[in-house]
PDB file of C-alpha atoms in Angstrom:
ATOM      1  CA  GLY A  19       0.000   0.000   0.000  1.00 64.00           C
ATOM      2  CA  GLU A  20       0.898   3.665   0.131  1.00 80.00           C
ATOM      3  CA  ASN A  21       3.822   4.546   2.350  1.00 90.00           C
ATOM      4  CA  VAL A  22       5.353   7.781   3.636  1.00 95.00           C
ATOM      5  CA  GLU A  23       8.823   7.707   5.192  1.00 96.00           C
ATOM      6  CA  GLN A  24       9.911  10.648   7.382  1.00 97.00           C
ATOM      7  CA  HIS A  25      13.389  11.525   8.688  1.00 97.00           C
ATOM      8  CA  PRO A  26      14.825  12.276  11.156  1.00 97.00           C
ATOM      9  CA  SER A  27      12.741  10.952  14.034  1.00 96.00           C
ATOM     10  CA  THR A  28      14.264  13.501  16.418  1.00 97.00           C
ATOM     11  CA  LEU A  29      15.967  16.817  15.711  1.00 98.00           C
ATOM     12  CA  SER A  30      17.590  19.198  18.159  1.00 98.00           C
ATOM     13  CA  VAL A  31      18.687  22.692  17.096  1.00 97.00           C
ATOM     14  CA  GLN A  32      19.811  25.902  18.757  1.00 97.00           C
ATOM     15  CA  GLU A  33      17.427  28.830  18.717  1.00 97.00           C
ATOM     16  CA  GLY A  34      17.967  30.820  15.533  1.00 97.00           C
ATOM     17  CA  ASP A  35      19.272  27.873  13.521  1.00 97.00           C
ATOM     18  CA  SER A  36      17.384  26.232  10.656  1.00 98.00           C
ATOM     19  CA  ALA A  37      15.635  22.863  10.790  1.00 98.00           C
ATOM     20  CA  VAL A  38      14.940  20.548   7.856  1.00 98.00           C
ATOM     21  CA  ILE A  39      12.653  17.508   7.869  1.00 98.00           C
ATOM     22  CA  LYS A  40      12.446  15.193   4.863  1.00 98.00           C
ATOM     23  CA  CYS A  41       9.792  12.822   3.565  1.00 98.00           C
ATOM     24  CA  THR A  42       9.486  10.363   0.709  1.00 97.00           C
ATOM     25  CA  TYR A  43       6.292   8.801  -0.589  1.00 96.00           C
ATOM     26  CA  SER A  44       5.568   5.707  -2.636  1.00 94.00           C
ATOM     27  CA  ASP A  45       2.245   6.362  -4.401  1.00 90.00           C
ATOM     28  CA  SER A  46       2.663   8.143  -7.724  1.00 89.00           C
ATOM     29  CA  ALA A  47      -0.986   9.173  -7.550  1.00 88.00           C
ATOM     30  CA  SER A  48      -0.337  11.381  -4.501  1.00 91.00           C
ATOM     31  CA  ASN A  49      -0.912  15.007  -5.367  1.00 91.00           C
ATOM     32  CA  TYR A  50      -1.236  16.827  -2.062  1.00 93.00           C
ATOM     33  CA  PHE A  51       1.467  17.149   0.615  1.00 95.00           C
ATOM     34  CA  PRO A  52       0.546  18.817   3.915  1.00 96.00           C
ATOM     35  CA  TRP A  53       2.641  19.302   7.034  1.00 98.00           C
ATOM     36  CA  TYR A  54       1.127  19.180  10.503  1.00 97.00           C
ATOM     37  CA  LYS A  55       2.426  20.350  13.889  1.00 97.00           C
ATOM     38  CA  GLN A  56       1.361  18.577  17.051  1.00 96.00           C
ATOM     39  CA  GLU A  57       1.879  20.247  20.411  1.00 95.00           C
ATOM     40  CA  LEU A  58       1.707  18.318  23.648  1.00 91.00           C
ATOM     41  CA  GLY A  59      -1.797  17.157  24.517  1.00 88.00           C
ATOM     42  CA  LYS A  60      -3.326  18.417  21.272  1.00 91.00           C
ATOM     43  CA  GLY A  61      -4.311  17.045  17.903  1.00 93.00           C
ATOM     44  CA  PRO A  62      -2.138  17.857  14.874  1.00 95.00           C
ATOM     45  CA  GLN A  63      -2.742  21.183  13.099  1.00 95.00           C
ATOM     46  CA  LEU A  64      -1.939  22.112   9.524  1.00 95.00           C
ATOM     47  CA  ILE A  65       0.963  24.543   9.163  1.00 97.00           C
ATOM     48  CA  ILE A  66       1.624  24.477   5.419  1.00 96.00           C
ATOM     49  CA  ASP A  67       0.760  22.409   2.377  1.00 95.00           C
ATOM     50  CA  ILE A  68       1.820  22.061  -1.245  1.00 93.00           C
ATOM     51  CA  ARG A  69       0.127  20.664  -4.310  1.00 90.00           C
ATOM     52  CA  SER A  70       1.797  18.588  -6.988  1.00 84.00           C
ATOM     53  CA  ASN A  71       1.788  21.355  -9.581  1.00 82.00           C
ATOM     54  CA  VAL A  72       3.994  23.548  -7.372  1.00 82.00           C
ATOM     55  CA  GLY A  73       7.683  23.046  -6.564  1.00 90.00           C
ATOM     56  CA  GLU A  74       8.039  25.341  -3.563  1.00 94.00           C
ATOM     57  CA  LYS A  75       5.868  27.322  -1.167  1.00 94.00           C
ATOM     58  CA  LYS A  76       6.827  29.720   1.599  1.00 96.00           C
ATOM     59  CA  ASP A  77       4.956  31.207   4.536  1.00 94.00           C
ATOM     60  CA  GLN A  78       7.094  33.500   6.710  1.00 95.00           C
ATOM     61  CA  ARG A  79       9.705  31.253   8.404  1.00 97.00           C
ATOM     62  CA  ILE A  80       8.318  28.026   6.980  1.00 98.00           C
ATOM     63  CA  ALA A  81       8.875  26.652   3.487  1.00 97.00           C
ATOM     64  CA  VAL A  82       8.098  23.383   1.771  1.00 97.00           C
ATOM     65  CA  THR A  83       9.742  21.971  -1.358  1.00 96.00           C
ATOM     66  CA  LEU A  84       8.511  19.156  -3.570  1.00 96.00           C
ATOM     67  CA  ASN A  85      10.395  16.992  -6.047  1.00 94.00           C
ATOM     68  CA  LYS A  86       7.719  14.886  -7.763  1.00 92.00           C
ATOM     69  CA  THR A  87      10.182  12.996  -9.916  1.00 92.00           C
ATOM     70  CA  ALA A  88      12.096  11.748  -6.889  1.00 93.00           C
ATOM     71  CA  LYS A  89       8.937  11.574  -4.712  1.00 95.00           C
ATOM     72  CA  HIS A  90      10.586  13.728  -2.052  1.00 95.00           C
ATOM     73  CA  PHE A  91       9.272  16.689  -0.121  1.00 97.00           C
ATOM     74  CA  SER A  92      10.814  18.675   2.710  1.00 98.00           C
ATOM     75  CA  LEU A  93       9.904  21.166   5.429  1.00 98.00           C
ATOM     76  CA  HIS A  94      12.305  24.010   6.168  1.00 98.00           C
ATOM     77  CA  ILE A  95      12.005  26.170   9.277  1.00 98.00           C
ATOM     78  CA  THR A  96      14.335  29.153   9.493  1.00 97.00           C
ATOM     79  CA  GLU A  97      15.229  31.247  12.550  1.00 97.00           C
ATOM     80  CA  THR A  98      13.816  28.618  14.872  1.00 98.00           C
ATOM     81  CA  GLN A  99      12.242  29.667  18.154  1.00 97.00           C
ATOM     82  CA  PRO A 100      11.490  27.662  21.328  1.00 96.00           C
ATOM     83  CA  GLU A 101       7.778  27.690  20.447  1.00 96.00           C
ATOM     84  CA  ASP A 102       8.607  25.719  17.289  1.00 97.00           C
ATOM     85  CA  SER A 103       9.350  22.734  19.564  1.00 97.00           C
ATOM     86  CA  ALA A 104       6.728  20.092  18.745  1.00 97.00           C
ATOM     87  CA  VAL A 105       6.189  16.922  16.739  1.00 97.00           C
ATOM     88  CA  TYR A 106       5.912  17.498  12.985  1.00 98.00           C
ATOM     89  CA  PHE A 107       4.189  15.132  10.574  1.00 97.00           C
ATOM     90  CA  CYS A 108       4.301  15.043   6.809  1.00 97.00           C
ATOM     91  CA  ALA A 109       1.493  13.438   4.809  1.00 96.00           C
ATOM     92  CA  ALA A 110       0.609  12.503   1.251  1.00 94.00           C
ATOM     93  CA  GLY A 111      -2.918  12.742  -0.103  1.00 91.00           C
ATOM     94  CA  ASP A 112      -4.541  11.243  -3.168  1.00 85.00           C
ATOM     95  CA  GLN A 113      -7.385  12.351  -5.424  1.00 81.00           C
ATOM     96  CA  GLY A 114      -9.934  10.499  -3.314  1.00 80.00           C
ATOM     97  CA  GLY A 115      -8.987  12.479  -0.234  1.00 83.00           C
ATOM     98  CA  LYS A 116      -7.182   9.790   1.734  1.00 87.00           C
ATOM     99  CA  LEU A 117      -4.204  11.049   3.803  1.00 91.00           C
ATOM    100  CA  ILE A 118      -1.236   8.860   4.739  1.00 92.00           C
ATOM    101  CA  PHE A 119       1.138  10.243   7.380  1.00 94.00           C
ATOM    102  CA  GLY A 120       4.810   9.797   8.090  1.00 95.00           C
ATOM    103  CA  GLN A 121       6.298   8.622  11.376  1.00 95.00           C
ATOM    104  CA  GLY A 122       6.779  12.089  12.827  1.00 96.00           C
ATOM    105  CA  THR A 123       9.778  14.214  13.837  1.00 97.00           C
ATOM    106  CA  GLU A 124      10.203  15.501  17.365  1.00 97.00           C
ATOM    107  CA  LEU A 125      11.826  18.930  17.043  1.00 98.00           C
ATOM    108  CA  SER A 126      13.487  20.472  20.060  1.00 98.00           C
ATOM    109  CA  VAL A 127      14.677  24.093  19.880  1.00 97.00           C
ATOM    110  CA  LYS A 128      17.102  24.947  22.667  1.00 96.00           C
ATOM    111  CA  PRO A 129      17.198  28.563  23.894  1.00 92.00           C
TER     112      PRO A 129
ATOM    113  CA  ASP B   3     -14.094  27.412  13.686  1.00 70.00           C
ATOM    114  CA  VAL B   4     -14.208  23.777  12.716  1.00 69.00           C
ATOM    115  CA  LYS B   5     -14.678  21.531  15.654  1.00 90.00           C
ATOM    116  CA  VAL B   6     -13.928  17.822  15.816  1.00 96.00           C
ATOM    117  CA  THR B   7     -14.979  16.354  19.124  1.00 96.00           C
ATOM    118  CA  GLN B   8     -13.961  12.977  20.463  1.00 96.00           C
ATOM    119  CA  SER B   9     -16.226  11.663  23.188  1.00 90.00           C
ATOM    120  CA  SER B  10     -13.506  10.796  25.728  1.00 92.00           C
ATOM    121  CA  ARG B  11      -9.961  12.048  26.446  1.00 94.00           C
ATOM    122  CA  TYR B  12      -9.068   9.009  28.517  1.00 96.00           C
ATOM    123  CA  LEU B  13     -10.601   5.538  28.553  1.00 97.00           C
ATOM    124  CA  VAL B  14      -9.688   2.351  30.433  1.00 98.00           C
ATOM    125  CA  LYS B  15     -11.249  -0.915  29.270  1.00 98.00           C
ATOM    126  CA  ARG B  16     -10.776  -4.581  30.043  1.00 98.00           C
ATOM    127  CA  THR B  17      -9.500  -7.191  27.610  1.00 98.00           C
ATOM    128  CA  GLY B  18     -12.358  -8.673  25.608  1.00 97.00           C
ATOM    129  CA  GLU B  19     -14.709  -5.723  26.045  1.00 97.00           C
ATOM    130  CA  LYS B  20     -16.437  -4.117  23.068  1.00 97.00           C
ATOM    131  CA  VAL B  21     -15.305  -0.512  22.894  1.00 97.00           C
ATOM    132  CA  PHE B  22     -16.873   2.409  21.056  1.00 97.00           C
ATOM    133  CA  LEU B  23     -14.916   5.573  20.264  1.00 97.00           C
ATOM    134  CA  GLU B  24     -17.107   8.388  18.999  1.00 97.00           C
ATOM    135  CA  CYS B  25     -16.185  11.358  16.849  1.00 97.00           C
ATOM    136  CA  VAL B  26     -18.428  14.240  15.836  1.00 97.00           C
ATOM    137  CA  GLN B  27     -17.654  17.132  13.466  1.00 97.00           C
ATOM    138  CA  ASP B  28     -19.724  20.270  12.975  1.00 94.00           C
ATOM    139  CA  MET B  29     -18.647  21.426   9.507  1.00 92.00           C
ATOM    140  CA  ASP B  30     -20.584  19.101   7.192  1.00 93.00           C
ATOM    141  CA  HIS B  31     -17.348  17.455   6.047  1.00 93.00           C
ATOM    142  CA  GLU B  32     -17.620  14.479   3.719  1.00 93.00           C
ATOM    143  CA  ASN B  33     -14.375  12.759   4.694  1.00 93.00           C
ATOM    144  CA  MET B  34     -13.638  11.373   8.143  1.00 95.00           C
ATOM    145  CA  PHE B  35     -10.688   9.349   9.412  1.00 96.00           C
ATOM    146  CA  TRP B  36      -9.566   7.281  12.357  1.00 97.00           C
ATOM    147  CA  TYR B  37      -5.837   7.135  13.056  1.00 97.00           C
ATOM    148  CA  ARG B  38      -3.835   5.430  15.718  1.00 97.00           C
ATOM    149  CA  GLN B  39      -0.749   7.208  17.108  1.00 96.00           C
ATOM    150  CA  ASP B  40       2.101   5.228  18.658  1.00 95.00           C
ATOM    151  CA  PRO B  41       5.645   6.447  19.464  1.00 90.00           C
ATOM    152  CA  GLY B  42       7.970   5.963  16.514  1.00 87.00           C
ATOM    153  CA  LEU B  43       5.158   4.812  14.236  1.00 91.00           C
ATOM    154  CA  GLY B  44       3.462   8.129  13.550  1.00 91.00           C
ATOM    155  CA  LEU B  45      -0.196   8.284  12.584  1.00 94.00           C
ATOM    156  CA  ARG B  46      -1.404   5.038  11.072  1.00 95.00           C
ATOM    157  CA  LEU B  47      -4.703   5.019   9.205  1.00 94.00           C
ATOM    158  CA  ILE B  48      -7.247   2.537  10.564  1.00 97.00           C
ATOM    159  CA  TYR B  49     -10.306   3.469   8.486  1.00 96.00           C
ATOM    160  CA  PHE B  50     -11.360   6.224   6.142  1.00 94.00           C
ATOM    161  CA  SER B  51     -14.931   7.236   5.331  1.00 94.00           C
ATOM    162  CA  TYR B  52     -15.388   9.345   2.219  1.00 90.00           C
ATOM    163  CA  ASP B  53     -19.114   9.851   2.776  1.00 89.00           C
ATOM    164  CA  VAL B  54     -22.084   8.604   4.772  1.00 90.00           C
ATOM    165  CA  LYS B  55     -22.165   4.804   4.894  1.00 87.00           C
ATOM    166  CA  MET B  56     -19.004   4.683   2.761  1.00 90.00           C
ATOM    167  CA  LYS B  57     -15.802   3.328   4.237  1.00 93.00           C
ATOM    168  CA  GLU B  58     -12.418   2.116   3.173  1.00 93.00           C
ATOM    169  CA  LYS B  59      -9.848   0.120   5.100  1.00 94.00           C
ATOM    170  CA  GLY B  60      -6.636   1.859   5.990  1.00 93.00           C
ATOM    171  CA  ASP B  61      -3.274   0.307   6.774  1.00 91.00           C
ATOM    172  CA  ILE B  62      -4.216  -1.402  10.063  1.00 95.00           C
ATOM    173  CA  PRO B  63      -7.942  -2.314  10.080  1.00 96.00           C
ATOM    174  CA  GLU B  64      -7.552  -5.682  11.827  1.00 96.00           C
ATOM    175  CA  GLY B  65      -9.475  -5.794  15.095  1.00 96.00           C
ATOM    176  CA  TYR B  66     -11.453  -2.655  14.274  1.00 98.00           C
ATOM    177  CA  SER B  67     -14.680  -1.754  12.527  1.00 97.00           C
ATOM    178  CA  VAL B  68     -16.391   1.570  11.873  1.00 97.00           C
ATOM    179  CA  SER B  69     -19.848   3.012  11.506  1.00 96.00           C
ATOM    180  CA  ARG B  70     -20.987   6.160   9.734  1.00 96.00           C
ATOM    181  CA  GLU B  71     -24.759   6.355   9.708  1.00 94.00           C
ATOM    182  CA  LYS B  72     -24.842  10.161   9.806  1.00 95.00           C
ATOM    183  CA  LYS B  73     -22.530  12.606   8.106  1.00 95.00           C
ATOM    184  CA  GLU B  74     -21.332  14.281  11.292  1.00 96.00           C
ATOM    185  CA  ARG B  75     -20.541  11.142  13.289  1.00 97.00           C
ATOM    186  CA  PHE B  76     -17.861   8.495  12.733  1.00 97.00           C
ATOM    187  CA  SER B  77     -17.518   5.697  15.264  1.00 97.00           C
ATOM    188  CA  LEU B  78     -14.589   3.350  15.760  1.00 98.00           C
ATOM    189  CA  ILE B  79     -15.432  -0.029  17.260  1.00 98.00           C
ATOM    190  CA  LEU B  80     -13.042  -2.450  18.901  1.00 97.00           C
ATOM    191  CA  GLU B  81     -14.982  -5.695  18.723  1.00 94.00           C
ATOM    192  CA  SER B  82     -12.943  -7.402  21.450  1.00 97.00           C
ATOM    193  CA  ALA B  83     -10.349  -5.123  22.982  1.00 98.00           C
ATOM    194  CA  SER B  84      -6.818  -6.454  23.394  1.00 98.00           C
ATOM    195  CA  THR B  85      -3.800  -5.012  25.204  1.00 97.00           C
ATOM    196  CA  ASN B  86      -2.043  -4.304  21.889  1.00 97.00           C
ATOM    197  CA  GLN B  87      -4.805  -1.845  21.099  1.00 98.00           C
ATOM    198  CA  THR B  88      -3.668   0.398  23.942  1.00 98.00           C
ATOM    199  CA  SER B  89      -2.874   3.616  22.102  1.00 98.00           C
ATOM    200  CA  MET B  90      -3.826   7.204  21.300  1.00 97.00           C
ATOM    201  CA  TYR B  91      -6.687   7.359  18.794  1.00 98.00           C
ATOM    202  CA  LEU B  92      -7.185  10.448  16.661  1.00 97.00           C
ATOM    203  CA  CYS B  93     -10.220  11.332  14.587  1.00 97.00           C
ATOM    204  CA  ALA B  94     -10.066  13.820  11.708  1.00 96.00           C
ATOM    205  CA  SER B  95     -12.465  15.305   9.183  1.00 95.00           C
ATOM    206  CA  LYS B  96     -12.188  17.344   5.982  1.00 93.00           C
ATOM    207  CA  ILE B  97     -14.048  18.500   2.934  1.00 89.00           C
ATOM    208  CA  GLY B  98     -14.237  15.723   0.347  1.00 85.00           C
ATOM    209  CA  GLY B  99     -11.658  15.330  -2.399  1.00 78.00           C
ATOM    210  CA  ALA B 100      -8.013  16.105  -2.772  1.00 76.00           C
ATOM    211  CA  SER B 101      -6.022  19.041  -1.397  1.00 79.00           C
ATOM    212  CA  THR B 102      -8.210  19.936   1.550  1.00 85.00           C
ATOM    213  CA  GLU B 103      -7.142  20.526   5.137  1.00 89.00           C
ATOM    214  CA  ALA B 104      -7.866  17.836   7.709  1.00 92.00           C
ATOM    215  CA  PHE B 105      -8.987  18.939  11.181  1.00 94.00           C
ATOM    216  CA  PHE B 106      -8.183  16.719  14.139  1.00 96.00           C
ATOM    217  CA  GLY B 107      -9.836  16.041  17.439  1.00 95.00           C
ATOM    218  CA  GLN B 108      -7.796  16.106  20.634  1.00 94.00           C
ATOM    219  CA  GLY B 109      -7.465  12.354  20.767  1.00 96.00           C
ATOM    220  CA  THR B 110      -8.604   9.519  23.028  1.00 97.00           C
ATOM    221  CA  ARG B 111      -5.980   7.786  25.114  1.00 97.00           C
ATOM    222  CA  LEU B 112      -7.249   4.198  25.380  1.00 98.00           C
ATOM    223  CA  THR B 113      -5.730   1.761  27.848  1.00 98.00           C
ATOM    224  CA  VAL B 114      -6.740  -1.895  27.672  1.00 98.00           C
ATOM    225  CA  VAL B 115      -5.946  -3.852  30.825  1.00 97.00           C
TER     226      VAL B 115
END
């Protein structure tokens, strides 16, 4: 079946540094790639997404890139802050609306 | 604001019990999901419902069933709870079709003893 691999599982950075999380997907029919942030005790919330007809999207300190040929997509967070500490999930969606998630990355930003 | 409400935050059940986890959304969304979250394994899809009375198995449907009789409500059923079903269960909903944001409930932490 469809599979989404996410790396790394944990990431620790100093405040102000950049953080990069990478995902690969297996289903060529996937055409929607959202990223979710989960804070302690809460459900995941969408932070940014990209569609298959776009290579890159940016929203303030967050950017996502997509390489459809290689089936890779990545989340980039610049100028990290302690409040960025959370678990981040990538996902791949198909035309029918189904969403398959990666394993998650626990990001820790040290002041 | 979209609201996805899961009936319980914490639940403790005994092995062999039939367990119902309820999820209700208030935005008339067509798609609803049940995921299971375990450390190191991320969010694994149990079942997906793309509309009322329509369902599709996810990656780990064994030991679970679902019911969607009304658009706003999606129930996850553990026919005979086992200790390996101890986990965090997350419900989500979204507008039907591709490229739409999924909204999650706060989760139900189920412990089977």
